[in-house]
Amino acid sequence: VRRAIGASRRPFVIADTAADTDGSHGSAMEKFRSTSSRLPPAMARFVAARGGRNLTESQYRMTVLVITFLSYMMYHASRKPPSIVKSVLNPTEEQRALGERGWAPFNGPDGNRLLGQTDVAFLASYSIGMFFSGHIGDSMDLRVFLTYGMIGSGVFVCMFGMARAWERHDMFYFIFVQVCAGLFQSTGWPSVVSIMGNWFGKSKRGLIMGVWNAHTSVGNIVGSLIASRMLRYGDWSAAFTVNGLLTVAVGLLVHGWLVVSPEDAGYQSPAGTAGDASKGEGGIMASSNGDALNPAIEGAQQRRKPQAAGFAAALKIPGVVTFSLCLFFTKLVAYTFLYWLPFYIERTEIGGEYLTAAKAGELSTLFDIGGVAGGIIAGYVSDRFNARSLTSAGFVYLSIPVLYMYREYGSMNMTANVFLMMLAGALVNGPYALITTAVSADLGTHESLKGNARALATVTAIIDGTGSIGAAVGPFLVGYISAHSNDWNHVFFMLYAADLIAGLLLMKLVIKEIRQMPMR
């Protein structure tokens, strides 16, 4: 029995002793042709170049980790140009006096409001698309779904920048481009979280997801640096086109190399993953009558494809509604900084001087560097104490006084600004990263699903879709408030309130976790 179970963890090989003994190269290649039917095209060619020798499970897992990291890194990088170029599209009076003309229709007196509308157009379509993308992703090949999403997203990001070459000044064009970009971007998060959930078990999921979720902050940093560099060359349109083309390039990488599930490569899904729910004893894929299924191809097991979980079933999972509402407010805060922090920095005197748009964009990356640390720390702490809710609530409560200090004392000098910005980034992005990764993966493989392995992307879409509504509300309110008032204290009051509500929403789950903690 032990041997059988141990063998089930290795790639299946067709039991043809005579063929193995002959060692015929033609026979090996014939087997490989059937094996490669589930692998992506570039990965299949790579395995063929190795003489048909399959990669190890750890090697596949590493490629999944890297490719999904790069994928969502570029999703986030392509979202950064609007925040970096806001000050160029709608310059201040001092900048206009120096010859800055801006770009119609954003260079008028209501420019901030119009810029806020483009943010809302993107985020609203993103949040709406998210609810559908999760269900669609559970019903089709996630690699193909993700590829279409990245290529479409990259194309429409480029189109925003092409407005300069095409001399487009009508608001309809920018709204249309942002709506389409948001819909394509909604394919990303449910897909990458579901794929990661297929490959990584629940053990240390918080830490692994915390490290992996650094793609959000790294993407923000990459997008900001690219956009800021283009501004130094005086070309705001290139801030969009360069990021858009890189997104398309990574989409092609996904199509050629990303292996969605261990079963596609001939391995068993780890315990606690979405694919694990459809296995019988010993981890062997089982048929409806309990018999083990014979692999249709060498190195690739047959996957059952149960019906994708509906919204009603996903909403009944304990914690989904609570964490969805919590993410509404935490993502409202995170995306307010994502879209408006460079603009705020440029218009805030720091140590007696104002920064240029390019320098403000570069400085804002420190918020995301702090976010990387926050995501990793939140993941480790939640794993160490098995307390997702307590960790999330602790971070959002601590962020309130830190945001207050950043507003009041961040303008004293550059040192204070950098320190408080990075600390705020860690506390704001920590719970946001934890909820959208480890919490979503936990709930997507919850025992109440009774073996339905196809709910992970749906659950992820519900949680992040609700959060994305908050992400749309935050930047919209900032655009409205800044258009009618020069007092940024009103914006920060909104952020304090959002974090407070997020913490209060989690209190019932926090109390439950504390009671369940073992007494020492």
mmCIF file of C-alpha atoms in Angstrom, residues 82-442:
data_model
loop_
_atom_site.group_PDB
_atom_site.id
_atom_site.type_symbol
_atom_site.label_atom_id
_atom_site.label_comp_id
_atom_site.label_asym_id
_atom_site.label_seq_id
_atom_site.Cartn_x
_atom_site.Cartn_y
_atom_site.Cartn_z
ATOM 1 C CA PRO A 82 -2.654 57.228 -14.997
ATOM 2 C CA SER A 83 -1.489 58.125 -11.493
ATOM 3 C CA ILE A 84 1.962 59.209 -12.689
ATOM 4 C CA VAL A 85 0.804 61.397 -15.601
ATOM 5 C CA LYS A 86 -2.094 63.109 -13.807
ATOM 6 C CA SER A 87 0.021 66.161 -13.061
ATOM 7 C CA VAL A 88 1.173 66.351 -16.679
ATOM 8 C CA LEU A 89 -2.343 66.103 -18.091
ATOM 9 C CA ASN A 90 -3.615 68.701 -15.595
ATOM 10 C CA PRO A 91 -0.677 70.941 -14.562
ATOM 11 C CA THR A 92 -0.746 73.432 -11.709
ATOM 12 C CA GLU A 93 -0.838 77.196 -12.277
ATOM 13 C CA GLU A 94 2.898 77.399 -11.577
ATOM 14 C CA GLN A 95 3.571 74.699 -14.184
ATOM 15 C CA ARG A 96 1.356 76.463 -16.703
ATOM 16 C CA ALA A 97 3.364 79.631 -16.143
ATOM 17 C CA LEU A 98 6.474 77.636 -17.075
ATOM 18 C CA GLY A 99 4.913 76.513 -20.350
ATOM 19 C CA GLU A 100 3.148 73.267 -19.408
ATOM 20 C CA ARG A 101 -0.048 73.027 -21.457
ATOM 21 C CA GLY A 102 -1.530 69.760 -20.245
ATOM 22 C CA TRP A 103 -3.853 67.699 -22.424
ATOM 23 C CA ALA A 104 -7.482 68.418 -23.168
ATOM 24 C CA PRO A 105 -10.011 67.637 -21.809
ATOM 25 C CA PHE A 106 -8.088 67.237 -18.534
ATOM 26 C CA ASN A 107 -6.360 70.631 -18.485
ATOM 27 C CA GLY A 108 -9.507 72.611 -17.700
ATOM 28 C CA PRO A 109 -10.779 73.825 -14.307
ATOM 29 C CA ASP A 110 -12.561 70.506 -13.702
ATOM 30 C CA GLY A 111 -9.551 68.422 -14.748
ATOM 31 C CA ASN A 112 -9.276 66.540 -11.457
ATOM 32 C CA ARG A 113 -12.913 65.519 -11.653
ATOM 33 C CA LEU A 114 -12.476 64.213 -15.206
ATOM 34 C CA LEU A 115 -9.338 62.310 -14.243
ATOM 35 C CA GLY A 116 -11.300 60.791 -11.387
ATOM 36 C CA GLN A 117 -13.988 59.721 -13.854
ATOM 37 C CA THR A 118 -11.436 57.812 -15.947
ATOM 38 C CA ASP A 119 -10.312 55.999 -12.789
ATOM 39 C CA VAL A 120 -13.915 55.146 -11.941
ATOM 40 C CA ALA A 121 -14.583 53.915 -15.495
ATOM 41 C CA PHE A 122 -11.666 51.493 -15.243
ATOM 42 C CA LEU A 123 -12.350 50.294 -11.707
ATOM 43 C CA ALA A 124 -16.128 50.015 -12.116
ATOM 44 C CA SER A 125 -15.810 47.846 -15.223
ATOM 45 C CA TYR A 126 -13.050 45.893 -13.478
ATOM 46 C CA SER A 127 -15.244 45.160 -10.459
ATOM 47 C CA ILE A 128 -18.254 44.208 -12.597
ATOM 48 C CA GLY A 129 -16.138 42.019 -14.839
ATOM 49 C CA MET A 130 -14.602 40.341 -11.801
ATOM 50 C CA PHE A 131 -17.904 38.731 -10.779
ATOM 51 C CA PHE A 132 -18.247 37.125 -14.215
ATOM 52 C CA SER A 133 -14.570 36.355 -14.774
ATOM 53 C CA GLY A 134 -14.355 34.036 -11.796
ATOM 54 C CA HIS A 135 -17.241 31.883 -12.992
ATOM 55 C CA ILE A 136 -15.950 31.854 -16.581
ATOM 56 C CA GLY A 137 -12.455 30.997 -15.368
ATOM 57 C CA ASP A 138 -13.825 28.020 -13.428
ATOM 58 C CA SER A 139 -15.420 26.755 -16.640
ATOM 59 C CA MET A 140 -12.564 26.983 -19.174
ATOM 60 C CA ASP A 141 -8.806 26.673 -19.610
ATOM 61 C CA LEU A 142 -7.327 29.266 -17.267
ATOM 62 C CA ARG A 143 -4.155 29.576 -19.350
ATOM 63 C CA VAL A 144 -6.104 30.627 -22.445
ATOM 64 C CA PHE A 145 -8.396 32.853 -20.369
ATOM 65 C CA LEU A 146 -5.421 34.610 -18.776
ATOM 66 C CA THR A 147 -3.658 35.007 -22.126
ATOM 67 C CA TYR A 148 -6.640 36.752 -23.720
ATOM 68 C CA GLY A 149 -6.952 38.972 -20.663
ATOM 69 C CA MET A 150 -3.325 40.102 -20.731
ATOM 70 C CA ILE A 151 -3.189 40.775 -24.458
ATOM 71 C CA GLY A 152 -6.490 42.676 -24.425
ATOM 72 C CA SER A 153 -5.438 44.661 -21.369
ATOM 73 C CA GLY A 154 -2.094 45.577 -22.934
ATOM 74 C CA VAL A 155 -3.745 46.718 -26.161
ATOM 75 C CA PHE A 156 -6.152 49.104 -24.423
ATOM 76 C CA VAL A 157 -3.438 50.482 -22.130
ATOM 77 C CA CYS A 158 -1.496 51.318 -25.297
ATOM 78 C CA MET A 159 -4.599 52.956 -26.778
ATOM 79 C CA PHE A 160 -4.787 55.422 -23.873
ATOM 80 C CA GLY A 161 -1.265 56.560 -24.698
ATOM 81 C CA MET A 162 -1.956 56.616 -28.441
ATOM 82 C CA ALA A 163 -4.433 59.434 -27.822
ATOM 83 C CA ARG A 164 -1.470 61.794 -28.105
ATOM 84 C CA ALA A 165 -0.406 60.544 -31.548
ATOM 85 C CA TRP A 166 -4.008 60.355 -32.740
ATOM 86 C CA GLU A 167 -4.878 63.795 -31.295
ATOM 87 C CA ARG A 168 -7.855 62.482 -29.348
ATOM 88 C CA HIS A 169 -9.321 64.983 -26.880
ATOM 89 C CA ASP A 170 -12.873 63.698 -26.427
ATOM 90 C CA MET A 171 -13.810 62.284 -23.042
ATOM 91 C CA PHE A 172 -15.760 59.433 -24.643
ATOM 92 C CA TYR A 173 -12.559 57.969 -26.073
ATOM 93 C CA PHE A 174 -10.790 57.859 -22.711
ATOM 94 C CA ILE A 175 -13.827 56.431 -20.923
ATOM 95 C CA PHE A 176 -14.250 53.743 -23.598
ATOM 96 C CA VAL A 177 -10.582 52.731 -23.408
ATOM 97 C CA GLN A 178 -10.655 52.559 -19.613
ATOM 98 C CA VAL A 179 -13.854 50.498 -19.541
ATOM 99 C CA CYS A 180 -12.408 47.953 -21.984
ATOM 100 C CA ALA A 181 -9.091 47.852 -20.123
ATOM 101 C CA GLY A 182 -10.924 47.211 -16.843
ATOM 102 C CA LEU A 183 -12.934 44.335 -18.300
ATOM 103 C CA PHE A 184 -9.823 42.618 -19.643
ATOM 104 C CA GLN A 185 -7.920 43.209 -16.411
ATOM 105 C CA SER A 186 -10.677 41.472 -14.457
ATOM 106 C CA THR A 187 -9.517 38.172 -15.946
ATOM 107 C CA GLY A 188 -6.240 38.299 -14.075
ATOM 108 C CA TRP A 189 -6.771 37.908 -10.371
ATOM 109 C CA PRO A 190 -9.227 34.969 -10.278
ATOM 110 C CA SER A 191 -7.015 33.138 -12.761
ATOM 111 C CA VAL A 192 -3.643 33.514 -11.033
ATOM 112 C CA VAL A 193 -5.037 32.806 -7.538
ATOM 113 C CA SER A 194 -6.835 29.713 -8.804
ATOM 114 C CA ILE A 195 -3.687 28.439 -10.529
ATOM 115 C CA MET A 196 -1.598 29.059 -7.415
ATOM 116 C CA GLY A 197 -4.266 27.297 -5.376
ATOM 117 C CA ASN A 198 -3.915 24.270 -7.646
ATOM 118 C CA TRP A 199 -0.178 23.970 -7.023
ATOM 119 C CA PHE A 200 0.292 24.960 -3.377
ATOM 120 C CA GLY A 201 -1.340 23.244 -0.403
ATOM 121 C CA LYS A 202 -2.672 24.949 2.693
ATOM 122 C CA SER A 203 0.538 24.397 4.685
ATOM 123 C CA LYS A 204 2.337 27.756 4.943
ATOM 124 C CA ARG A 205 -0.063 29.164 2.357
ATOM 125 C CA GLY A 206 -0.127 32.539 4.094
ATOM 126 C CA LEU A 207 3.660 32.965 3.906
ATOM 127 C CA ILE A 208 3.943 31.658 0.338
ATOM 128 C CA MET A 209 1.067 33.823 -0.842
ATOM 129 C CA GLY A 210 2.477 36.792 1.090
ATOM 130 C CA VAL A 211 5.808 36.518 -0.716
ATOM 131 C CA TRP A 212 4.119 35.817 -4.062
ATOM 132 C CA ASN A 213 1.709 38.729 -3.586
ATOM 133 C CA ALA A 214 4.694 41.062 -3.710
ATOM 134 C CA HIS A 215 3.882 41.120 -7.441
ATOM 135 C CA THR A 216 1.291 43.796 -6.629
ATOM 136 C CA SER A 217 3.833 46.166 -5.114
ATOM 137 C CA VAL A 218 6.631 45.181 -7.505
ATOM 138 C CA GLY A 219 4.262 45.854 -10.399
ATOM 139 C CA ASN A 220 3.393 49.253 -8.971
ATOM 140 C CA ILE A 221 7.100 50.017 -8.619
ATOM 141 C CA VAL A 222 7.935 48.841 -12.147
ATOM 142 C CA GLY A 223 5.008 50.745 -13.651
ATOM 143 C CA SER A 224 5.888 53.903 -11.724
ATOM 144 C CA LEU A 225 9.565 53.796 -12.690
ATOM 145 C CA ILE A 226 8.786 53.185 -16.375
ATOM 146 C CA ALA A 227 6.194 55.967 -16.454
ATOM 147 C CA SER A 228 8.459 58.368 -14.549
ATOM 148 C CA ARG A 229 11.342 57.631 -16.926
ATOM 149 C CA MET A 230 9.118 58.375 -19.924
ATOM 150 C CA LEU A 231 8.109 61.695 -18.338
ATOM 151 C CA ARG A 232 11.778 62.616 -18.065
ATOM 152 C CA TYR A 233 11.885 62.199 -21.843
ATOM 153 C CA GLY A 234 8.841 64.462 -22.108
ATOM 154 C CA ASP A 235 6.576 61.758 -23.533
ATOM 155 C CA TRP A 236 3.573 60.966 -21.340
ATOM 156 C CA SER A 237 2.069 58.682 -23.998
ATOM 157 C CA ALA A 238 5.065 56.316 -23.823
ATOM 158 C CA ALA A 239 4.261 55.775 -20.140
ATOM 159 C CA PHE A 240 1.211 53.855 -21.364
ATOM 160 C CA THR A 241 2.535 52.210 -24.526
ATOM 161 C CA VAL A 242 5.690 50.764 -22.967
ATOM 162 C CA ASN A 243 3.746 49.240 -20.069
ATOM 163 C CA GLY A 244 1.074 47.986 -22.458
ATOM 164 C CA LEU A 245 3.543 46.265 -24.792
ATOM 165 C CA LEU A 246 5.299 44.578 -21.867
ATOM 166 C CA THR A 247 1.904 43.291 -20.694
ATOM 167 C CA VAL A 248 1.253 41.761 -24.114
ATOM 168 C CA ALA A 249 4.710 40.153 -24.076
ATOM 169 C CA VAL A 250 4.063 38.489 -20.706
ATOM 170 C CA GLY A 251 0.674 37.331 -22.013
ATOM 171 C CA LEU A 252 2.483 35.439 -24.763
ATOM 172 C CA LEU A 253 4.775 33.951 -22.098
ATOM 173 C CA VAL A 254 1.706 32.724 -20.217
ATOM 174 C CA HIS A 255 0.279 31.111 -23.345
ATOM 175 C CA GLY A 256 3.452 29.220 -24.098
ATOM 176 C CA TRP A 257 4.652 28.113 -20.674
ATOM 177 C CA LEU A 258 2.053 28.231 -17.882
ATOM 178 C CA VAL A 259 0.911 24.802 -16.627
ATOM 179 C CA VAL A 260 -2.444 25.315 -14.913
ATOM 180 C CA SER A 261 -2.610 22.192 -12.738
ATOM 181 C CA PRO A 262 -0.296 19.415 -11.498
ATOM 182 C CA GLU A 263 -2.507 16.874 -13.267
ATOM 183 C CA ASP A 264 -1.598 18.481 -16.605
ATOM 184 C CA ALA A 265 2.027 17.545 -15.945
ATOM 185 C CA GLY A 266 1.269 14.109 -14.484
ATOM 186 C CA TYR A 267 1.436 14.928 -10.775
ATOM 187 C CA GLN A 268 -1.094 14.729 -7.956
ATOM 188 C CA SER A 269 -2.484 17.945 -6.488
ATOM 189 C CA PRO A 270 -1.088 18.771 -3.012
ATOM 190 C CA ALA A 271 -3.383 18.245 -0.030
ATOM 191 C CA GLY A 272 -5.649 21.190 0.644
ATOM 192 C CA THR A 273 -5.711 22.466 -2.924
ATOM 193 C CA ALA A 274 -8.654 22.807 -5.260
ATOM 194 C CA GLY A 275 -7.612 19.767 -7.278
ATOM 195 C CA ASP A 276 -7.191 17.636 -4.168
ATOM 196 C CA ALA A 277 -10.938 17.560 -3.611
ATOM 197 C CA SER A 278 -11.530 15.310 -6.597
ATOM 198 C CA LYS A 279 -9.156 12.528 -5.583
ATOM 199 C CA GLY A 280 -9.862 9.209 -4.002
ATOM 200 C CA GLU A 281 -7.799 7.323 -1.476
ATOM 201 C CA GLY A 282 -4.061 7.630 -1.713
ATOM 202 C CA GLY A 283 -4.359 10.715 -3.873
ATOM 203 C CA ILE A 284 -5.259 8.682 -7.001
ATOM 204 C CA MET A 285 -7.910 10.152 -9.251
ATOM 205 C CA ALA A 286 -11.036 8.082 -8.853
ATOM 206 C CA SER A 287 -14.027 7.394 -11.034
ATOM 207 C CA SER A 288 -17.608 7.686 -9.870
ATOM 208 C CA ASN A 289 -17.694 4.039 -8.826
ATOM 209 C CA GLY A 290 -14.538 4.370 -6.753
ATOM 210 C CA ASP A 291 -12.171 2.644 -9.195
ATOM 211 C CA ALA A 292 -8.898 4.299 -10.057
ATOM 212 C CA LEU A 293 -8.870 5.846 -13.497
ATOM 213 C CA ASN A 294 -6.234 4.627 -15.905
ATOM 214 C CA PRO A 295 -4.262 7.586 -17.241
ATOM 215 C CA ALA A 296 -5.241 8.387 -20.810
ATOM 216 C CA ILE A 297 -1.730 9.602 -21.545
ATOM 217 C CA GLU A 298 1.662 9.057 -20.054
ATOM 218 C CA GLY A 299 2.575 11.690 -17.485
ATOM 219 C CA ALA A 300 -0.882 13.239 -17.363
ATOM 220 C CA GLN A 301 -3.801 12.082 -15.238
ATOM 221 C CA GLN A 302 -7.386 12.499 -16.263
ATOM 222 C CA ARG A 303 -9.035 15.403 -14.549
ATOM 223 C CA ARG A 304 -12.670 15.351 -13.602
ATOM 224 C CA LYS A 305 -14.289 18.693 -14.300
ATOM 225 C CA PRO A 306 -17.168 19.132 -11.900
ATOM 226 C CA GLN A 307 -19.590 21.898 -12.534
ATOM 227 C CA ALA A 308 -18.303 25.325 -11.541
ATOM 228 C CA ALA A 309 -19.692 26.507 -8.213
ATOM 229 C CA GLY A 310 -22.496 29.040 -8.457
ATOM 230 C CA PHE A 311 -22.555 32.388 -6.680
ATOM 231 C CA ALA A 312 -25.170 31.210 -4.192
ATOM 232 C CA ALA A 313 -23.040 28.250 -3.087
ATOM 233 C CA ALA A 314 -19.919 30.405 -2.853
ATOM 234 C CA LEU A 315 -21.688 33.092 -0.807
ATOM 235 C CA LYS A 316 -22.795 30.469 1.737
ATOM 236 C CA ILE A 317 -19.182 29.630 2.594
ATOM 237 C CA PRO A 318 -18.552 30.993 6.116
ATOM 238 C CA GLY A 319 -16.479 34.161 5.971
ATOM 239 C CA VAL A 320 -16.898 35.003 2.282
ATOM 240 C CA VAL A 321 -19.352 37.875 2.842
ATOM 241 C CA THR A 322 -17.438 39.257 5.835
ATOM 242 C CA PHE A 323 -14.064 39.269 4.107
ATOM 243 C CA SER A 324 -15.631 40.654 0.914
ATOM 244 C CA LEU A 325 -17.014 43.666 2.801
ATOM 245 C CA CYS A 326 -13.741 44.078 4.674
ATOM 246 C CA LEU A 327 -11.834 44.105 1.395
ATOM 247 C CA PHE A 328 -14.230 46.766 0.079
ATOM 248 C CA PHE A 329 -12.830 49.214 2.634
ATOM 249 C CA THR A 330 -9.200 48.043 2.712
ATOM 250 C CA LYS A 331 -8.976 48.156 -1.084
ATOM 251 C CA LEU A 332 -10.618 51.601 -1.060
ATOM 252 C CA VAL A 333 -7.652 52.816 0.989
ATOM 253 C CA ALA A 334 -5.026 50.905 -1.019
ATOM 254 C CA TYR A 335 -6.283 52.123 -4.398
ATOM 255 C CA THR A 336 -6.600 55.695 -3.206
ATOM 256 C CA PHE A 337 -2.847 55.603 -2.699
ATOM 257 C CA LEU A 338 -2.318 53.671 -5.943
ATOM 258 C CA TYR A 339 -4.035 56.325 -8.072
ATOM 259 C CA TRP A 340 -3.440 59.556 -6.152
ATOM 260 C CA LEU A 341 -0.252 59.271 -4.065
ATOM 261 C CA PRO A 342 2.110 60.720 -6.758
ATOM 262 C CA PHE A 343 -0.356 63.573 -7.322
ATOM 263 C CA TYR A 344 -0.554 64.245 -3.567
ATOM 264 C CA ILE A 345 3.240 64.163 -3.171
ATOM 265 C CA GLU A 346 3.773 66.626 -6.020
ATOM 266 C CA ARG A 347 1.328 69.091 -4.499
ATOM 267 C CA THR A 348 2.633 68.771 -0.937
ATOM 268 C CA GLU A 349 5.608 70.789 0.238
ATOM 269 C CA ILE A 350 8.225 68.435 1.714
ATOM 270 C CA GLY A 351 11.019 70.032 3.672
ATOM 271 C CA GLY A 352 10.303 73.402 2.088
ATOM 272 C CA GLU A 353 10.243 72.346 -1.571
ATOM 273 C CA TYR A 354 7.935 70.819 -4.152
ATOM 274 C CA LEU A 355 8.895 67.829 -6.290
ATOM 275 C CA THR A 356 8.455 67.409 -10.030
ATOM 276 C CA ALA A 357 5.953 64.879 -11.378
ATOM 277 C CA ALA A 358 8.764 62.440 -12.273
ATOM 278 C CA LYS A 359 10.386 62.687 -8.836
ATOM 279 C CA ALA A 360 7.027 62.371 -7.077
ATOM 280 C CA GLY A 361 6.306 59.219 -9.062
ATOM 281 C CA GLU A 362 9.670 57.731 -8.130
ATOM 282 C CA LEU A 363 9.245 58.630 -4.456
ATOM 283 C CA SER A 364 5.797 57.025 -4.363
ATOM 284 C CA THR A 365 7.386 53.615 -5.066
ATOM 285 C CA LEU A 366 8.544 53.552 -1.435
ATOM 286 C CA PHE A 367 4.928 53.038 -0.407
ATOM 287 C CA ASP A 368 4.919 49.843 -2.463
ATOM 288 C CA ILE A 369 8.274 48.715 -1.092
ATOM 289 C CA GLY A 370 6.707 48.941 2.355
ATOM 290 C CA GLY A 371 3.744 47.024 0.936
ATOM 291 C CA VAL A 372 5.996 44.111 -0.031
ATOM 292 C CA ALA A 373 7.211 43.808 3.563
ATOM 293 C CA GLY A 374 3.665 44.190 4.898
ATOM 294 C CA GLY A 375 2.305 41.363 2.748
ATOM 295 C CA ILE A 376 5.093 38.987 3.789
ATOM 296 C CA ILE A 377 4.782 39.851 7.487
ATOM 297 C CA ALA A 378 0.995 39.502 7.431
ATOM 298 C CA GLY A 379 1.276 36.117 5.739
ATOM 299 C CA TYR A 380 3.880 34.830 8.193
ATOM 300 C CA VAL A 381 1.997 36.026 11.283
ATOM 301 C CA SER A 382 -1.303 34.576 10.062
ATOM 302 C CA ASP A 383 0.406 31.201 9.435
ATOM 303 C CA ARG A 384 2.284 31.257 12.727
ATOM 304 C CA PHE A 385 -0.842 31.803 14.818
ATOM 305 C CA ASN A 386 -3.435 30.425 12.366
ATOM 306 C CA ALA A 387 -5.256 33.747 12.664
ATOM 307 C CA ARG A 388 -6.178 35.362 9.340
ATOM 308 C CA SER A 389 -8.891 37.613 10.817
ATOM 309 C CA LEU A 390 -6.868 38.740 13.830
ATOM 310 C CA THR A 391 -3.877 39.603 11.660
ATOM 311 C CA SER A 392 -5.979 41.558 9.163
ATOM 312 C CA ALA A 393 -7.792 43.489 11.898
ATOM 313 C CA GLY A 394 -4.534 44.299 13.689
ATOM 314 C CA PHE A 395 -3.033 45.771 10.539
ATOM 315 C CA VAL A 396 -6.029 47.959 9.656
ATOM 316 C CA TYR A 397 -6.308 49.342 13.203
ATOM 317 C CA LEU A 398 -2.589 50.171 13.325
ATOM 318 C CA SER A 399 -2.778 51.887 9.935
ATOM 319 C CA ILE A 400 -5.116 54.611 11.260
ATOM 320 C CA PRO A 401 -2.600 56.379 13.546
ATOM 321 C CA VAL A 402 0.178 55.871 10.994
ATOM 322 C CA LEU A 403 -1.864 57.518 8.231
ATOM 323 C CA TYR A 404 -2.567 60.402 10.608
ATOM 324 C CA MET A 405 1.128 60.825 11.318
ATOM 325 C CA TYR A 406 1.949 60.704 7.603
ATOM 326 C CA ARG A 407 -0.529 63.487 6.895
ATOM 327 C CA GLU A 408 0.576 65.674 9.830
ATOM 328 C CA TYR A 409 4.330 65.063 9.935
ATOM 329 C CA GLY A 410 5.256 63.677 6.527
ATOM 330 C CA SER A 411 5.872 67.169 5.166
ATOM 331 C CA MET A 412 8.464 68.059 7.839
ATOM 332 C CA ASN A 413 11.396 66.611 5.930
ATOM 333 C CA MET A 414 12.229 63.882 3.437
ATOM 334 C CA THR A 415 13.347 61.405 6.115
ATOM 335 C CA ALA A 416 10.038 61.582 7.980
ATOM 336 C CA ASN A 417 8.114 61.348 4.719
ATOM 337 C CA VAL A 418 9.986 58.242 3.552
ATOM 338 C CA PHE A 419 9.733 56.430 6.893
ATOM 339 C CA LEU A 420 6.041 57.119 7.430
ATOM 340 C CA MET A 421 5.184 56.375 3.783
ATOM 341 C CA MET A 422 6.858 52.954 3.922
ATOM 342 C CA LEU A 423 5.234 52.147 7.273
ATOM 343 C CA ALA A 424 1.838 53.178 5.920
ATOM 344 C CA GLY A 425 2.442 51.021 2.843
ATOM 345 C CA ALA A 426 3.165 47.972 5.007
ATOM 346 C CA LEU A 427 0.046 48.412 7.137
ATOM 347 C CA VAL A 428 -2.293 49.296 4.256
ATOM 348 C CA ASN A 429 -1.147 46.534 1.878
ATOM 349 C CA GLY A 430 -0.710 43.824 4.527
ATOM 350 C CA PRO A 431 -4.406 42.956 5.061
ATOM 351 C CA TYR A 432 -5.232 43.692 1.419
ATOM 352 C CA ALA A 433 -2.616 41.138 0.314
ATOM 353 C CA LEU A 434 -3.659 38.572 2.931
ATOM 354 C CA ILE A 435 -7.372 38.687 2.104
ATOM 355 C CA THR A 436 -6.936 38.553 -1.666
ATOM 356 C CA THR A 437 -4.525 35.609 -1.560
ATOM 357 C CA ALA A 438 -4.387 33.222 1.424
ATOM 358 C CA VAL A 439 -7.894 33.978 2.714
ATOM 359 C CA SER A 440 -9.433 33.600 -0.765
ATOM 360 C CA ALA A 441 -7.559 30.334 -1.339
ATOM 361 C CA ASP A 442 -8.624 29.015 2.095
#
